Amino acid sequence: MKSVILYYTFGGSTKKEAERIGAELEAPVYRVREKRNRSLLGSFIPGGFQAMKRKRVKILPPEADLSAFERIYIGCPVWAAYPAPAFNSIADLLPAGKEVEVFLCSGGNDPRPSDEGTKRMIEAKGCSVTSIYTIPTGVAPSKLKE
Ligand SMILES: Cc1cc2nc3c(=O)[nH]c(=O)nc-3n(C[C@H](O)[C@H](O)[C@H](O)COP(=O)(O)O)c2cc1C
């Protein structure tokens, strides 16, 4: 099955996981960035609020033809118990008919009621969700040094 991995990271842990999955599947990996450079404070305010409201943010879209893949992995950090807002913008790019697997990097491993809505967002794009799973990183909020 032809797979591609798309991810957003703020602190770097989702990048690590995306690259691990990409190497395991021998699949291409694309980092999606927000257009605006966000500060650590900006990840909480307004970032946490944007995540909870499932707001879209402007992103630099991946240079990948998503229609060429059967399965699309989306990786994202958890902010305020929701996928970080870049996730919502990535989900908007999904072509219909794809299998989608979501991996969410979070500090802890608490149950996340937002997963149901995350699944519905992807299904609303005409895609099916193979799984949504958590990678508890134990990493405190921080910003990746580029
Ligand atoms: C704004 C913000 C909100 C966060 N909210 C949560 C949360 O609700 N639950 C949790 O377990 N971790 C939370 N975290 C921790 C991150 O999910 C965790 O550090 C994750 O590994 C970050 O991934 P990244 O390094 O790819 O950005 C939050 C981090 C930030 C920056």
CSV table of C-alpha atoms and ligand atoms in Angstrom, one decimal:
chain,number,residue,atom,x,y,z
A,1,MET,CA,0.0,0.0,0.0
A,2,LYS,CA,1.4,3.4,-1.0
A,3,SER,CA,1.7,5.5,2.1
A,4,VAL,CA,2.8,9.1,2.9
A,5,ILE,CA,3.4,10.7,6.2
A,6,LEU,CA,2.4,14.3,6.9
A,7,TYR,CA,3.2,15.9,10.2
A,8,TYR,CA,3.3,19.1,12.1
A,9,THR,CA,5.6,19.6,15.1
A,10,PHE,CA,6.2,22.4,17.5
A,11,GLY,CA,8.8,20.9,19.8
A,12,GLY,CA,10.2,18.2,17.6
A,13,SER,CA,8.8,15.0,19.1
A,14,THR,CA,6.2,14.4,16.3
A,15,LYS,CA,9.0,14.9,13.8
A,16,LYS,CA,10.9,12.0,15.4
A,17,GLU,CA,7.9,9.8,15.3
A,18,ALA,CA,7.0,10.7,11.7
A,19,GLU,CA,10.6,9.9,10.6
A,20,ARG,CA,10.5,6.6,12.5
A,21,ILE,CA,7.2,5.6,10.7
A,22,GLY,CA,8.5,6.8,7.4
A,23,ALA,CA,11.7,4.7,7.7
A,24,GLU,CA,9.7,1.6,8.8
A,25,LEU,CA,7.3,1.9,5.9
A,26,GLU,CA,9.9,3.3,3.4
A,27,ALA,CA,7.4,6.0,2.8
A,28,PRO,CA,8.0,9.7,2.1
A,29,VAL,CA,7.6,12.1,5.0
A,30,TYR,CA,6.6,15.8,4.7
A,31,ARG,CA,6.7,18.4,7.4
A,32,VAL,CA,3.9,20.9,7.3
A,33,ARG,CA,4.6,24.3,8.8
A,34,GLU,CA,2.4,27.1,9.9
A,35,LYS,CA,2.8,30.2,7.8
A,36,ARG,CA,3.3,32.3,10.9
A,37,ASN,CA,6.2,31.6,13.2
A,38,ARG,CA,4.6,30.8,16.5
A,39,SER,CA,6.2,31.5,19.9
A,40,LEU,CA,5.9,29.2,22.9
A,41,LEU,CA,3.5,31.6,24.4
A,42,GLY,CA,1.5,31.7,21.1
A,43,SER,CA,1.2,27.9,21.3
A,44,PHE,CA,-0.9,28.3,24.4
A,45,ILE,CA,-2.6,31.6,23.6
A,46,PRO,CA,-4.1,31.5,21.1
A,47,GLY,CA,-2.9,28.0,20.1
A,48,GLY,CA,-4.7,26.0,22.8
A,49,PHE,CA,-7.9,27.9,22.1
A,50,GLN,CA,-7.6,27.4,18.3
A,51,ALA,CA,-7.1,23.7,18.9
A,52,MET,CA,-10.2,23.4,21.1
A,53,LYS,CA,-12.3,25.3,18.6
A,54,ARG,CA,-10.8,23.2,15.7
A,55,LYS,CA,-9.8,26.4,14.0
A,56,ARG,CA,-7.8,26.3,10.7
A,57,VAL,CA,-4.5,28.1,10.5
A,58,LYS,CA,-2.6,29.1,7.4
A,59,ILE,CA,0.0,26.4,6.6
A,60,LEU,CA,2.6,25.9,3.9
A,61,PRO,CA,1.1,22.8,2.2
A,62,PRO,CA,3.3,19.8,1.6
A,63,GLU,CA,4.7,19.5,-1.9
A,64,ALA,CA,3.1,16.1,-2.3
A,65,ASP,CA,0.4,14.9,-4.6
A,66,LEU,CA,-1.8,13.3,-2.0
A,67,SER,CA,-4.0,11.7,-4.6
A,68,ALA,CA,-1.1,9.4,-5.5
A,69,PHE,CA,-1.2,7.6,-2.1
A,70,GLU,CA,-3.7,5.1,-0.7
A,71,ARG,CA,-2.9,5.7,3.0
A,72,ILE,CA,-2.1,9.0,4.6
A,73,TYR,CA,-0.6,9.2,8.0
A,74,ILE,CA,-1.1,12.5,9.9
A,75,GLY,CA,1.0,13.3,12.9
A,76,CYS,CA,0.4,16.2,15.3
A,77,PRO,CA,1.0,17.2,18.9
A,78,VAL,CA,-1.8,17.4,21.3
A,79,TRP,CA,-2.7,20.9,22.5
A,80,ALA,CA,-5.3,21.4,25.2
A,81,ALA,CA,-6.5,17.8,24.7
A,82,TYR,CA,-7.1,18.4,20.9
A,83,PRO,CA,-4.9,18.1,17.9
A,84,ALA,CA,-2.8,21.3,17.4
A,85,PRO,CA,-4.6,23.6,14.9
A,86,ALA,CA,-2.3,22.7,12.0
A,87,PHE,CA,-4.0,19.3,12.0
A,88,ASN,CA,-7.3,20.9,11.0
A,89,SER,CA,-5.7,22.6,8.0
A,90,ILE,CA,-3.9,19.3,7.0
A,91,ALA,CA,-7.3,17.4,7.2
A,92,ASP,CA,-8.7,20.0,4.8
A,93,LEU,CA,-6.2,18.8,2.2
A,94,LEU,CA,-7.3,15.2,2.2
A,95,PRO,CA,-8.6,13.9,-1.1
A,96,ALA,CA,-11.7,11.6,-0.7
A,97,GLY,CA,-11.3,7.9,-0.6
A,98,LYS,CA,-8.1,7.6,1.4
A,99,GLU,CA,-7.3,5.6,4.5
A,100,VAL,CA,-6.1,7.9,7.2
A,101,GLU,CA,-4.1,7.0,10.3
A,102,VAL,CA,-3.6,9.7,13.0
A,103,PHE,CA,-0.7,9.6,15.5
A,104,LEU,CA,-0.9,12.2,18.3
A,105,CYS,CA,2.2,13.0,20.4
A,106,SER,CA,1.2,14.2,23.9
A,107,GLY,CA,2.9,14.9,27.1
A,108,GLY,CA,0.6,12.5,29.0
A,109,ASN,CA,-1.6,9.5,28.2
A,110,ASP,CA,-5.0,10.7,29.4
A,111,PRO,CA,-8.1,9.5,27.5
A,112,ARG,CA,-9.0,12.1,24.9
A,113,PRO,CA,-12.7,12.6,24.2
A,114,SER,CA,-11.8,14.8,21.2
A,115,ASP,CA,-10.7,11.7,19.2
A,116,GLU,CA,-14.3,11.1,18.2
A,117,GLY,CA,-14.6,14.5,16.6
A,118,THR,CA,-11.2,14.1,15.0
A,119,LYS,CA,-12.5,10.9,13.3
A,120,ARG,CA,-15.6,12.7,12.1
A,121,MET,CA,-13.6,15.5,10.6
A,122,ILE,CA,-11.7,13.0,8.5
A,123,GLU,CA,-14.8,11.0,7.6
A,124,ALA,CA,-16.4,14.3,6.5
A,125,LYS,CA,-13.7,14.4,3.8
A,126,GLY,CA,-14.8,11.1,2.4
A,127,CYS,CA,-11.9,9.2,4.0
A,128,SER,CA,-11.8,6.3,6.4
A,129,VAL,CA,-9.9,6.3,9.7
A,130,THR,CA,-7.8,3.2,10.3
A,131,SER,CA,-6.8,4.4,13.8
A,132,ILE,CA,-6.1,7.4,16.0
A,133,TYR,CA,-3.4,6.6,18.6
A,134,THR,CA,-1.4,8.4,21.2
A,135,ILE,CA,2.3,8.5,21.6
A,136,PRO,CA,3.0,9.7,25.2
A,137,THR,CA,6.3,11.5,24.9
A,138,GLY,CA,6.5,12.8,28.5
A,139,VAL,CA,8.0,15.9,26.9
A,140,ALA,CA,7.1,19.2,28.5
A,141,PRO,CA,5.9,22.0,26.1
A,142,SER,CA,8.8,23.5,24.3
A,143,LYS,CA,9.7,25.0,20.9
A,144,LEU,CA,12.0,23.2,18.4
A,145,LYS,CA,15.3,25.0,17.9
A,146,GLU,CA,15.7,25.2,14.1
B,1,LIG,C1,0.2,24.6,23.8
B,1,LIG,C2,0.4,23.2,24.3
B,1,LIG,C3,-0.6,22.5,24.9
B,1,LIG,C4,-0.4,21.2,25.3
B,1,LIG,N1,-1.5,20.5,25.8
B,1,LIG,C5,-1.3,19.2,26.2
B,1,LIG,C6,-2.4,18.4,26.6
B,1,LIG,O1,-3.6,18.9,26.7
B,1,LIG,N2,-2.2,17.1,27.0
B,1,LIG,C7,-0.9,16.6,26.9
B,1,LIG,O2,-0.8,15.4,27.3
B,1,LIG,N3,0.1,17.3,26.5
B,1,LIG,C8,0.0,18.6,26.1
B,1,LIG,N4,1.0,19.3,25.6
B,1,LIG,C9,2.4,18.6,25.5
B,1,LIG,C10,2.6,18.1,24.0
B,1,LIG,O3,1.6,17.4,23.5
B,1,LIG,C11,3.9,17.2,24.0
B,1,LIG,O4,5.0,17.9,24.6
B,1,LIG,C12,4.2,16.7,22.6
B,1,LIG,O5,5.2,15.8,22.7
B,1,LIG,C13,4.6,17.9,21.7
B,1,LIG,O6,4.9,17.4,20.4
B,1,LIG,P1,5.9,18.2,19.5
B,1,LIG,O7,7.3,18.2,20.2
B,1,LIG,O8,5.9,17.5,18.2
B,1,LIG,O9,5.4,19.6,19.3
B,1,LIG,C14,0.9,20.6,25.2
B,1,LIG,C15,1.9,21.3,24.6
B,1,LIG,C16,1.7,22.6,24.2
B,1,LIG,C17,2.8,23.4,23.5
